[in-house]
Amino acid sequence: MSPRAWFRGLPLTVLLAGCTVGPDYVRPETALPAAFAEGAGEPASGGIAADWWQGFGDPELTRLVGRALAANTDLRVAVGRWEEASAQLSDVAGAAWPAIDATGEADRFKVSSGTFLPVGGNAPGRNRRIQRAGLVTSFELDFWGRLRRAEEGARAQMLAAEEGVAQVRLGLAVAVVRTYSALRTADAVLVGAEALVAAQEEGVRLARRRSELGVAAPAELAQAEIALAAALAGRSEARRTRAQAEHLLGFLTVEPALVVPRDARPLPLPPLPSAGLPSDLLSRRPDVRAAEQALVAANARIGFVKAARYPSFSLTGALGTESRTFGDLFKSETATADLGLDLRAPLFDAGRLAARVDVAIAAQHQAVADYERAALNAFREVRDALADVRETALAAEAAARRETAATEALRVATARGSSGQAPPQELLEARRAHAESQFAVARVRQDRLEAQLALIRALGGARPEQVPPVR
């Protein structure tokens, strides 16, 4: 095709380039209710702050979360996947632009004297030499939107990887706060466990004296020994729980030698975030957004595969120079040029291209189901978290009343014992009840904090403006 003919066909090329085969993406309808029934009447503070963990008012916790978000290996892997997807998008997007290559060649060869071509006369002999240099290009005309669909799919995969980073960040922050709270809860339990061990040791001493005096029942000393053994086991369990929490914090923050000082003070609970509307989950939850981007990619794949069933057109061109000697290589008379249009159309493939379209459609159907499942699961998790928040708040109130009553009973028993109005067993039982009430308060408070963390995670946390760099 001559350059003049090619330019005459340019308007048709531009017109065809505007056609994109395959379905355009439309977000599926999801059967979500208008509101969360479990959230009715619950006090809420509004949205979730980007640094929501600072609401607990603990500098060490803030430091640990910041360290984890900067150095955690899982987060670095997720960021690496996003960087890989971003580079792949650049690679795919570059296919829509012409590729220009520089070429150079120097050949020395001998012509056969047995051919019909004369090698005598004015010919330069049988030994020949040719020097070549130039630029070549190839450019696929995206008539059917194949390249545009490929870029659309690659961009969706990159955005899905970005949501993966947000999901790992949220899960990591929640894990650090939960583990740190478990460590602090273990510290509080240890205080009660040590008090209970001291009370049970006193009980054993009392039972032994009563047994020596012959005023105790035969099984009284054995029962006291059993209670002491149980208290010692409980104290060891609290120590083991604390050690494991400390080691997990070291793993999450990439500080394997981390040592956290004991602190039995409870973490203050920040105000509850607002649950918002169920429809908000579609734009807040990283896993739902990632599932939607996977659906966008699957939808674009249909158009990409369908375009392979249509003819493809490529423009090729070359500018260069060719000469027998290097000194003549860049003279005007040695210039060369080439411009062409290549056409390739599938004629027979035994149904393979049609099967590939069916495969892409089936994959898109699966992606629709995955997206709907992610949305429904997000709604379920928010409902579960709201119910947990409500019930753990009630349990915390009951545990607080129990501790208040146990404290008062211990005060009365101590006063009665000091005045000789009560036997030692009464004071011992009051000490046991008070220690057990401390256990209950610490554990219920941990349950309440975990319920609030579950709500933050179920709501999707705070939406970051961009993927933060993690190196």
Short mmCIF file of C-alpha atoms in Angstrom, two decimals:
data_model
loop_
_atom_site.label_atom_id
_atom_site.label_comp_id
_atom_site.label_asym_id
_atom_site.label_seq_id
_atom_site.Cartn_x
_atom_site.Cartn_y
_atom_site.Cartn_z
CA MET A 1 0.00 0.00 0.00
CA SER A 2 1.32 3.42 -0.94
CA PRO A 3 1.54 6.19 1.67
CA ARG A 4 -1.10 8.18 -0.20
CA ALA A 5 -3.55 5.27 -0.16
CA TRP A 6 -2.84 4.68 3.52
CA PHE A 7 -3.65 8.28 4.42
CA ARG A 8 -6.89 8.03 2.42
CA GLY A 9 -7.88 5.07 4.63
CA LEU A 10 -6.96 6.84 7.86
CA PRO A 11 -10.51 8.12 8.61
CA LEU A 12 -11.83 4.56 8.36
CA THR A 13 -9.06 3.41 10.69
CA VAL A 14 -9.98 6.04 13.26
CA LEU A 15 -13.65 5.10 13.00
CA LEU A 16 -12.97 1.42 13.51
CA ALA A 17 -10.61 2.15 16.39
CA GLY A 18 -13.58 3.51 18.34
CA CYS A 19 -15.27 0.08 18.43
CA THR A 20 -14.77 -2.00 21.58
CA VAL A 21 -16.22 -5.50 21.68
CA GLY A 22 -17.32 -7.22 24.86
CA PRO A 23 -19.62 -6.08 27.68
CA ASP A 24 -19.00 -2.85 29.55
CA TYR A 25 -18.79 -3.25 33.32
CA VAL A 26 -21.90 -2.65 35.41
CA ARG A 27 -21.83 -3.25 39.17
CA PRO A 28 -24.16 -6.15 40.09
CA GLU A 29 -27.13 -5.49 42.30
CA THR A 30 -26.71 -6.82 45.84
CA ALA A 31 -29.58 -7.74 48.14
CA LEU A 32 -28.46 -5.74 51.20
CA PRO A 33 -31.01 -4.32 53.70
CA ALA A 34 -31.31 -0.59 54.18
CA ALA A 35 -29.94 -0.62 57.75
CA PHE A 36 -28.38 -2.79 60.46
CA ALA A 37 -31.02 -3.86 62.96
CA GLU A 38 -28.33 -4.63 65.55
CA GLY A 39 -27.03 -1.08 65.37
CA ALA A 40 -30.26 0.57 66.48
CA GLY A 41 -29.82 2.61 69.64
CA GLU A 42 -26.06 2.04 69.89
CA PRO A 43 -23.95 5.12 70.77
CA ALA A 44 -21.49 5.91 68.00
CA SER A 45 -18.81 8.51 67.45
CA GLY A 46 -18.90 8.77 63.66
CA GLY A 47 -16.31 7.61 61.19
CA ILE A 48 -13.08 5.71 61.75
CA ALA A 49 -9.93 7.80 61.97
CA ALA A 50 -6.92 6.89 59.86
CA ASP A 51 -4.89 6.36 63.06
CA TRP A 52 -7.78 4.87 65.05
CA TRP A 53 -5.42 2.87 67.30
CA GLN A 54 -4.26 6.11 68.92
CA GLY A 55 -7.72 6.32 70.50
CA PHE A 56 -6.58 3.77 73.09
CA GLY A 57 -4.22 6.39 74.51
CA ASP A 58 -1.21 4.08 74.92
CA PRO A 59 2.13 5.37 73.55
CA GLU A 60 3.66 1.88 73.47
CA LEU A 61 0.72 0.54 71.47
CA THR A 62 0.99 3.45 69.02
CA ARG A 63 4.69 2.71 68.59
CA LEU A 64 4.09 -0.99 67.99
CA VAL A 65 1.40 -0.37 65.36
CA GLY A 66 3.59 2.17 63.57
CA ARG A 67 6.51 -0.25 63.61
CA ALA A 68 4.35 -3.07 62.22
CA LEU A 69 2.98 -0.88 59.41
CA ALA A 70 6.53 0.06 58.45
CA ALA A 71 8.31 -3.28 58.65
CA ASN A 72 5.88 -6.23 58.70
CA THR A 73 6.80 -8.89 56.14
CA ASP A 74 3.21 -9.70 55.10
CA LEU A 75 2.59 -6.04 54.34
CA ARG A 76 5.83 -5.81 52.34
CA VAL A 77 4.74 -8.82 50.29
CA ALA A 78 1.36 -7.18 49.61
CA VAL A 79 3.03 -3.92 48.54
CA GLY A 80 5.37 -5.93 46.30
CA ARG A 81 2.36 -7.51 44.60
CA TRP A 82 0.86 -4.07 44.05
CA GLU A 83 4.13 -2.83 42.57
CA GLU A 84 4.23 -5.88 40.30
CA ALA A 85 0.64 -5.27 39.15
CA SER A 86 1.42 -1.59 38.57
CA ALA A 87 4.42 -2.50 36.41
CA GLN A 88 2.30 -4.99 34.47
CA LEU A 89 -0.25 -2.26 33.82
CA SER A 90 2.50 -0.05 32.39
CA ASP A 91 3.62 -2.94 30.20
CA VAL A 92 0.11 -3.61 28.89
CA ALA A 93 -0.68 0.09 28.38
CA GLY A 94 2.52 0.49 26.37
CA ALA A 95 1.21 -1.97 23.76
CA ALA A 96 -1.16 0.73 22.52
CA TRP A 97 1.80 2.85 21.33
CA PRO A 98 4.13 2.18 18.41
CA ALA A 99 7.34 0.35 19.23
CA ILE A 100 10.40 1.84 17.52
CA ASP A 101 13.64 -0.13 17.27
CA ALA A 102 17.03 0.89 15.95
CA THR A 103 18.73 -1.58 13.62
CA GLY A 104 22.23 -1.94 12.31
CA GLU A 105 23.91 -4.61 10.18
CA ALA A 106 27.22 -5.23 8.47
CA ASP A 107 27.37 -8.27 6.12
CA ARG A 108 30.18 -9.79 4.13
CA PHE A 109 29.26 -12.70 1.86
CA LYS A 110 30.26 -14.48 -1.35
CA VAL A 111 27.92 -14.86 -4.37
CA SER A 112 27.83 -18.20 -6.13
CA SER A 113 29.28 -18.22 -9.66
CA GLY A 114 26.87 -21.03 -10.58
CA THR A 115 23.79 -18.84 -10.62
CA PHE A 116 22.27 -16.95 -13.55
CA LEU A 117 23.35 -13.65 -12.05
CA PRO A 118 26.46 -12.28 -13.77
CA VAL A 119 29.45 -11.78 -11.55
CA GLY A 120 31.77 -10.35 -14.15
CA GLY A 121 31.74 -7.11 -16.05
CA ASN A 122 30.82 -4.18 -13.89
CA ALA A 123 29.91 -6.38 -10.91
CA PRO A 124 32.18 -6.02 -7.91
CA GLY A 125 33.18 -9.67 -7.97
CA ARG A 126 31.93 -12.59 -5.98
CA ASN A 127 32.79 -11.09 -2.59
CA ARG A 128 30.16 -8.62 -1.47
CA ARG A 129 29.77 -6.30 1.50
CA ILE A 130 26.63 -4.43 2.68
CA GLN A 131 26.18 -1.90 5.51
CA ARG A 132 22.66 -1.18 6.83
CA ALA A 133 21.20 1.14 9.51
CA GLY A 134 17.70 2.36 10.26
CA LEU A 135 14.59 2.56 12.40
CA VAL A 136 11.72 0.07 12.29
CA THR A 137 8.30 0.27 13.90
CA SER A 138 5.23 -1.91 14.35
CA PHE A 139 1.87 -0.73 15.60
CA GLU A 140 -1.32 -2.75 16.07
CA LEU A 141 -4.46 -0.81 15.16
CA ASP A 142 -6.87 -1.47 18.02
CA PHE A 143 -9.98 -1.80 15.84
CA TRP A 144 -11.97 -3.98 18.23
CA GLY A 145 -10.66 -2.69 21.55
CA ARG A 146 -8.49 -5.71 22.32
CA LEU A 147 -5.68 -3.57 23.70
CA ARG A 148 -8.10 -1.30 25.55
CA ARG A 149 -9.72 -4.31 27.20
CA ALA A 150 -6.29 -5.65 28.14
CA GLU A 151 -5.40 -2.32 29.76
CA GLU A 152 -8.77 -2.23 31.53
CA GLY A 153 -8.15 -5.68 32.97
CA ALA A 154 -4.59 -4.88 34.01
CA ARG A 155 -5.72 -1.68 35.72
CA ALA A 156 -8.39 -3.62 37.62
CA GLN A 157 -5.80 -6.15 38.74
CA MET A 158 -3.57 -3.33 39.94
CA LEU A 159 -6.46 -1.79 41.90
CA ALA A 160 -7.29 -5.20 43.37
CA ALA A 161 -3.69 -5.50 44.54
CA GLU A 162 -3.97 -2.01 46.05
CA GLU A 163 -7.03 -3.14 47.98
CA GLY A 164 -5.02 -6.14 49.08
CA VAL A 165 -2.49 -3.77 50.65
CA ALA A 166 -5.29 -1.91 52.45
CA GLN A 167 -6.72 -5.20 53.69
CA VAL A 168 -3.36 -6.35 55.05
CA ARG A 169 -2.78 -2.96 56.72
CA LEU A 170 -6.15 -3.11 58.44
CA GLY A 171 -5.72 -6.72 59.54
CA LEU A 172 -2.20 -6.00 60.77
CA ALA A 173 -3.24 -3.00 62.87
CA VAL A 174 -6.13 -4.99 64.36
CA ALA A 175 -3.82 -7.92 65.12
CA VAL A 176 -1.29 -5.71 66.91
CA VAL A 177 -3.96 -3.99 69.02
CA ARG A 178 -5.66 -7.30 69.86
CA THR A 179 -2.37 -8.96 70.81
CA TYR A 180 -1.22 -6.02 72.89
CA SER A 181 -4.56 -5.97 74.67
CA ALA A 182 -4.28 -9.71 75.31
CA LEU A 183 -0.87 -9.09 76.86
CA ARG A 184 -2.26 -6.36 79.10
CA THR A 185 -5.20 -8.61 80.01
CA ALA A 186 -2.74 -11.34 80.97
CA ASP A 187 -0.99 -8.81 83.22
CA ALA A 188 -4.30 -8.05 84.94
CA VAL A 189 -5.13 -11.74 85.24
CA LEU A 190 -1.70 -12.35 86.75
CA VAL A 191 -2.46 -9.86 89.52
CA GLY A 192 -5.60 -11.76 90.42
CA ALA A 193 -3.89 -15.13 89.92
CA GLU A 194 -1.11 -14.22 92.33
CA ALA A 195 -3.67 -13.01 94.88
CA LEU A 196 -5.58 -16.25 94.46
CA VAL A 197 -2.42 -18.34 94.89
CA ALA A 198 -1.62 -16.45 98.09
CA ALA A 199 -5.17 -17.07 99.36
CA GLN A 200 -5.03 -20.76 98.49
CA GLU A 201 -1.62 -21.13 100.18
CA GLU A 202 -3.12 -19.57 103.30
CA GLY A 203 -6.01 -22.02 103.00
CA VAL A 204 -3.61 -24.97 102.90
CA ARG A 205 -1.80 -23.70 105.98
CA LEU A 206 -5.08 -23.25 107.80
CA ALA A 207 -6.34 -26.70 106.82
CA ARG A 208 -3.07 -28.28 107.91
CA ARG A 209 -3.27 -26.63 111.35
CA ARG A 210 -6.88 -27.69 111.74
CA SER A 211 -5.94 -31.21 110.71
CA GLU A 212 -3.09 -31.28 113.25
CA LEU A 213 -5.49 -30.13 115.96
CA GLY A 214 -7.99 -32.80 114.91
CA VAL A 215 -10.84 -30.36 114.26
CA ALA A 216 -10.81 -30.58 110.44
CA ALA A 217 -12.73 -33.05 108.31
CA PRO A 218 -10.51 -35.76 106.76
CA ALA A 219 -10.89 -34.33 103.22
CA GLU A 220 -10.43 -30.66 104.15
CA LEU A 221 -6.67 -30.63 103.65
CA ALA A 222 -6.95 -32.54 100.35
CA GLN A 223 -9.54 -30.07 99.05
CA ALA A 224 -7.26 -27.17 100.00
CA GLU A 225 -4.36 -28.79 98.17
CA ILE A 226 -6.53 -29.27 95.07
CA ALA A 227 -7.59 -25.61 95.14
CA LEU A 228 -3.97 -24.50 95.47
CA ALA A 229 -2.88 -26.67 92.55
CA ALA A 230 -5.65 -25.18 90.40
CA ALA A 231 -4.57 -21.66 91.35
CA LEU A 232 -0.94 -22.42 90.50
CA ALA A 233 -2.03 -23.86 87.14
CA GLY A 234 -4.08 -20.73 86.45
CA ARG A 235 -1.10 -18.51 87.21
CA SER A 236 1.11 -20.55 84.87
CA GLU A 237 -1.53 -20.32 82.12
CA ALA A 238 -1.61 -16.53 82.48
CA ARG A 239 2.18 -16.38 82.25
CA ARG A 240 2.16 -18.60 79.16
CA THR A 241 -0.53 -16.47 77.52
CA ARG A 242 1.47 -13.32 78.19
CA ALA A 243 4.69 -14.83 76.81
CA GLN A 244 2.95 -15.93 73.62
CA ALA A 245 1.36 -12.50 73.14
CA GLU A 246 4.74 -10.82 73.63
CA HIS A 247 6.37 -13.17 71.11
CA LEU A 248 3.58 -12.59 68.58
CA LEU A 249 4.01 -8.83 68.94
CA GLY A 250 7.71 -9.29 68.21
CA PHE A 251 6.85 -11.23 65.05
CA LEU A 252 4.27 -8.71 63.83
CA THR A 253 6.60 -5.76 64.41
CA VAL A 254 9.76 -7.55 63.20
CA GLU A 255 11.31 -7.11 66.65
CA PRO A 256 12.12 -10.72 67.64
CA ALA A 257 13.75 -9.65 70.92
CA LEU A 258 10.82 -7.45 71.98
CA VAL A 259 10.19 -7.21 75.74
CA VAL A 260 7.08 -5.36 76.95
CA PRO A 261 7.09 -4.30 80.66
CA ARG A 262 4.23 -5.56 82.80
CA ASP A 263 1.32 -3.18 83.12
CA ALA A 264 -1.96 -4.34 84.65
CA ARG A 265 -3.83 -1.12 83.87
CA PRO A 266 -6.68 -1.72 81.41
CA LEU A 267 -6.61 -0.09 77.99
CA PRO A 268 -9.21 2.69 77.73
CA LEU A 269 -11.82 1.91 75.10
CA PRO A 270 -12.31 4.63 72.45
CA PRO A 271 -15.85 5.56 71.36
CA LEU A 272 -17.62 3.15 69.04
CA PRO A 273 -17.54 3.98 65.33
CA SER A 274 -20.82 4.43 63.51
CA ALA A 275 -21.96 1.37 61.54
CA GLY A 276 -23.36 3.54 58.75
CA LEU A 277 -25.44 1.97 55.99
CA PRO A 278 -24.97 -1.54 54.56
CA SER A 279 -24.50 -0.03 51.11
CA ASP A 280 -21.42 1.82 52.44
CA LEU A 281 -19.62 -1.51 52.77
CA LEU A 282 -19.39 -1.78 48.98
CA SER A 283 -17.09 1.23 48.88
CA ARG A 284 -15.35 0.80 52.26
CA ARG A 285 -14.39 -2.82 52.70
CA PRO A 286 -11.04 -3.66 51.01
CA ASP A 287 -12.04 -7.27 50.35
CA VAL A 288 -15.32 -6.20 48.70
CA ARG A 289 -13.53 -3.60 46.59
CA ALA A 290 -10.88 -6.16 45.62
CA ALA A 291 -13.62 -8.63 44.61
CA GLU A 292 -15.21 -5.94 42.47
CA GLN A 293 -11.93 -5.18 40.73
CA ALA A 294 -11.48 -8.91 40.08
CA LEU A 295 -14.93 -8.82 38.48
CA VAL A 296 -13.94 -5.81 36.36
CA ALA A 297 -10.88 -7.71 35.15
CA ALA A 298 -12.94 -10.81 34.35
CA ASN A 299 -15.46 -8.67 32.48
CA ALA A 300 -12.69 -7.02 30.43
CA ARG A 301 -11.25 -10.46 29.66
CA ILE A 302 -14.41 -11.29 27.70
CA GLY A 303 -13.85 -8.38 25.31
CA PHE A 304 -10.14 -9.18 25.03
CA VAL A 305 -10.87 -12.77 24.00
CA LYS A 306 -13.73 -11.83 21.70
CA ALA A 307 -11.49 -9.41 19.80
CA ALA A 308 -9.26 -12.32 18.79
CA ARG A 309 -12.11 -13.62 16.59
CA TYR A 310 -11.96 -10.52 14.39
CA PRO A 311 -9.32 -9.49 11.84
CA SER A 312 -6.27 -7.73 13.24
CA PHE A 313 -4.39 -4.94 11.48
CA SER A 314 -0.84 -3.80 12.09
CA LEU A 315 1.08 -0.90 10.62
CA THR A 316 4.74 -1.55 9.87
CA GLY A 317 7.32 0.94 8.76
CA ALA A 318 11.04 1.36 8.36
CA LEU A 319 13.43 4.21 7.57
CA GLY A 320 17.06 3.49 6.92
CA THR A 321 20.02 3.46 4.63
CA GLU A 322 21.95 0.73 2.82
CA SER A 323 25.36 0.90 1.17
CA ARG A 324 28.32 -1.28 0.16
CA THR A 325 30.68 0.93 2.16
CA PHE A 326 30.35 2.66 5.49
CA GLY A 327 31.40 6.01 4.01
CA ASP A 328 28.39 6.03 1.65
CA LEU A 329 25.94 4.81 4.31
CA PHE A 330 24.41 8.23 5.12
CA LYS A 331 24.21 9.73 1.64
CA SER A 332 20.79 10.67 0.33
CA GLU A 333 20.95 8.17 -2.55
CA THR A 334 21.37 5.24 -0.12
CA ALA A 335 18.20 6.02 1.86
CA THR A 336 15.48 3.34 2.12
CA ALA A 337 11.86 3.42 3.32
CA ASP A 338 9.07 0.92 3.85
CA LEU A 339 5.44 1.34 4.95
CA GLY A 340 2.92 -1.45 5.10
CA LEU A 341 -0.36 -2.65 6.56
CA ASP A 342 -0.57 -6.25 7.70
CA LEU A 343 -3.89 -8.09 7.93
CA ARG A 344 -4.52 -11.32 9.79
CA ALA A 345 -7.95 -12.89 10.07
CA PRO A 346 -8.86 -16.24 11.66
CA LEU A 347 -10.50 -18.62 9.20
CA PHE A 348 -10.60 -22.00 10.93
CA ASP A 349 -9.54 -22.99 14.44
CA ALA A 350 -11.85 -25.92 15.24
CA GLY A 351 -13.86 -23.78 17.70
CA ARG A 352 -10.93 -22.87 19.93
CA LEU A 353 -11.57 -19.12 19.91
CA ALA A 354 -15.27 -19.62 20.66
CA ALA A 355 -14.33 -21.93 23.52
CA ARG A 356 -12.01 -19.29 24.94
CA VAL A 357 -14.89 -16.80 24.93
CA ASP A 358 -17.04 -19.34 26.80
CA VAL A 359 -14.23 -19.80 29.33
CA ALA A 360 -14.02 -16.03 29.88
CA ILE A 361 -17.80 -15.76 30.31
CA ALA A 362 -17.80 -18.61 32.83
CA ALA A 363 -14.96 -16.93 34.75
CA GLN A 364 -16.96 -13.69 34.79
CA HIS A 365 -19.96 -15.55 36.24
CA GLN A 366 -17.73 -16.87 39.01
CA ALA A 367 -16.40 -13.38 39.69
CA VAL A 368 -19.97 -12.08 40.01
CA ALA A 369 -20.73 -14.76 42.60
CA ASP A 370 -17.47 -14.01 44.44
CA TYR A 371 -18.35 -10.31 44.59
CA GLU A 372 -21.86 -10.99 45.87
CA ARG A 373 -20.47 -13.41 48.46
CA ALA A 374 -17.94 -10.81 49.65
CA ALA A 375 -20.70 -8.20 50.03
CA LEU A 376 -23.00 -10.59 51.92
CA ASN A 377 -20.15 -11.75 54.15
CA ALA A 378 -19.27 -8.13 54.95
CA PHE A 379 -22.87 -7.48 56.00
CA ARG A 380 -22.88 -10.61 58.18
CA GLU A 381 -19.60 -9.67 59.89
CA VAL A 382 -20.87 -6.19 60.74
CA ARG A 383 -24.03 -7.68 62.24
CA ASP A 384 -21.98 -10.17 64.26
CA ALA A 385 -19.68 -7.41 65.51
CA LEU A 386 -22.60 -5.16 66.50
CA ALA A 387 -24.20 -8.03 68.42
CA ASP A 388 -20.88 -8.79 70.14
CA VAL A 389 -20.45 -5.15 71.09
CA ARG A 390 -23.92 -5.05 72.64
CA GLU A 391 -23.60 -8.32 74.55
CA THR A 392 -20.04 -7.78 75.79
CA ALA A 393 -21.06 -4.35 77.08
CA LEU A 394 -23.80 -6.03 79.14
CA ALA A 395 -21.35 -8.70 80.34
CA ALA A 396 -18.87 -5.97 81.33
CA GLU A 397 -21.52 -4.27 83.44
CA ALA A 398 -22.32 -7.55 85.19
CA ALA A 399 -18.63 -8.25 85.82
CA ALA A 400 -18.15 -4.77 87.24
CA ARG A 401 -21.07 -5.29 89.64
CA ARG A 402 -19.58 -8.63 90.65
CA GLU A 403 -16.20 -7.03 91.39
CA THR A 404 -17.85 -4.25 93.41
CA ALA A 405 -19.76 -6.77 95.47
CA ALA A 406 -16.66 -8.93 95.99
CA THR A 407 -14.64 -5.91 97.07
CA GLU A 408 -17.28 -4.98 99.62
CA ALA A 409 -17.46 -8.58 100.87
CA LEU A 410 -13.68 -8.63 101.29
CA ARG A 411 -13.81 -5.36 103.24
CA VAL A 412 -16.48 -6.71 105.58
CA ALA A 413 -14.71 -10.03 106.07
CA THR A 414 -11.43 -8.25 106.83
CA ALA A 415 -13.11 -6.03 109.41
CA ARG A 416 -14.91 -8.97 111.02
CA GLY A 417 -11.71 -11.00 111.11
CA SER A 418 -9.79 -8.14 112.72
CA SER A 419 -12.38 -7.85 115.49
CA GLY A 420 -12.54 -11.61 116.01
CA GLN A 421 -16.17 -11.83 114.85
CA ALA A 422 -15.50 -14.14 111.86
CA PRO A 423 -13.53 -17.35 111.42
CA PRO A 424 -10.44 -17.34 109.14
CA GLN A 425 -12.35 -19.35 106.52
CA GLU A 426 -14.70 -16.41 105.93
CA LEU A 427 -11.82 -14.06 105.09
CA LEU A 428 -10.20 -16.72 102.94
CA GLU A 429 -13.38 -17.25 100.94
CA ALA A 430 -13.77 -13.47 100.49
CA ARG A 431 -10.22 -13.24 99.12
CA ARG A 432 -10.93 -16.06 96.67
CA ALA A 433 -14.15 -14.42 95.46
CA HIS A 434 -12.42 -11.07 95.01
CA ALA A 435 -9.57 -12.60 92.95
CA GLU A 436 -12.04 -14.48 90.75
CA SER A 437 -14.02 -11.29 90.16
CA GLN A 438 -10.82 -9.63 88.95
CA PHE A 439 -10.38 -12.50 86.45
CA ALA A 440 -13.90 -11.98 85.18
CA VAL A 441 -13.49 -8.22 84.75
CA ALA A 442 -10.20 -8.58 82.85
CA ARG A 443 -11.50 -11.29 80.51
CA VAL A 444 -14.81 -9.60 79.77
CA ARG A 445 -12.99 -6.35 79.07
CA GLN A 446 -10.78 -8.21 76.60
CA ASP A 447 -13.89 -9.67 74.95
CA ARG A 448 -15.39 -6.20 74.72
CA LEU A 449 -12.24 -4.76 73.14
CA GLU A 450 -12.07 -7.61 70.63
CA ALA A 451 -15.71 -7.00 69.70
CA GLN A 452 -14.91 -3.33 69.02
CA LEU A 453 -11.87 -4.33 66.95
CA ALA A 454 -14.05 -6.76 65.01
CA LEU A 455 -16.46 -3.91 64.25
CA ILE A 456 -13.63 -1.66 63.01
CA ARG A 457 -12.38 -4.45 60.78
CA ALA A 458 -15.86 -5.37 59.56
CA LEU A 459 -16.52 -1.75 58.59
CA GLY A 460 -13.30 -1.68 56.56
CA GLY A 461 -11.30 0.67 58.77
CA ALA A 462 -10.29 4.04 57.39
CA ARG A 463 -9.94 4.46 53.63
CA PRO A 464 -6.32 5.43 52.80
CA GLU A 465 -5.88 7.98 50.06
CA GLN A 466 -3.08 6.01 48.45
CA VAL A 467 -0.94 2.94 48.96
CA PRO A 468 1.82 3.91 51.40
CA PRO A 469 5.37 2.95 50.51
CA VAL A 470 6.71 0.00 52.52
CA ARG A 471 10.32 -1.00 51.99
#
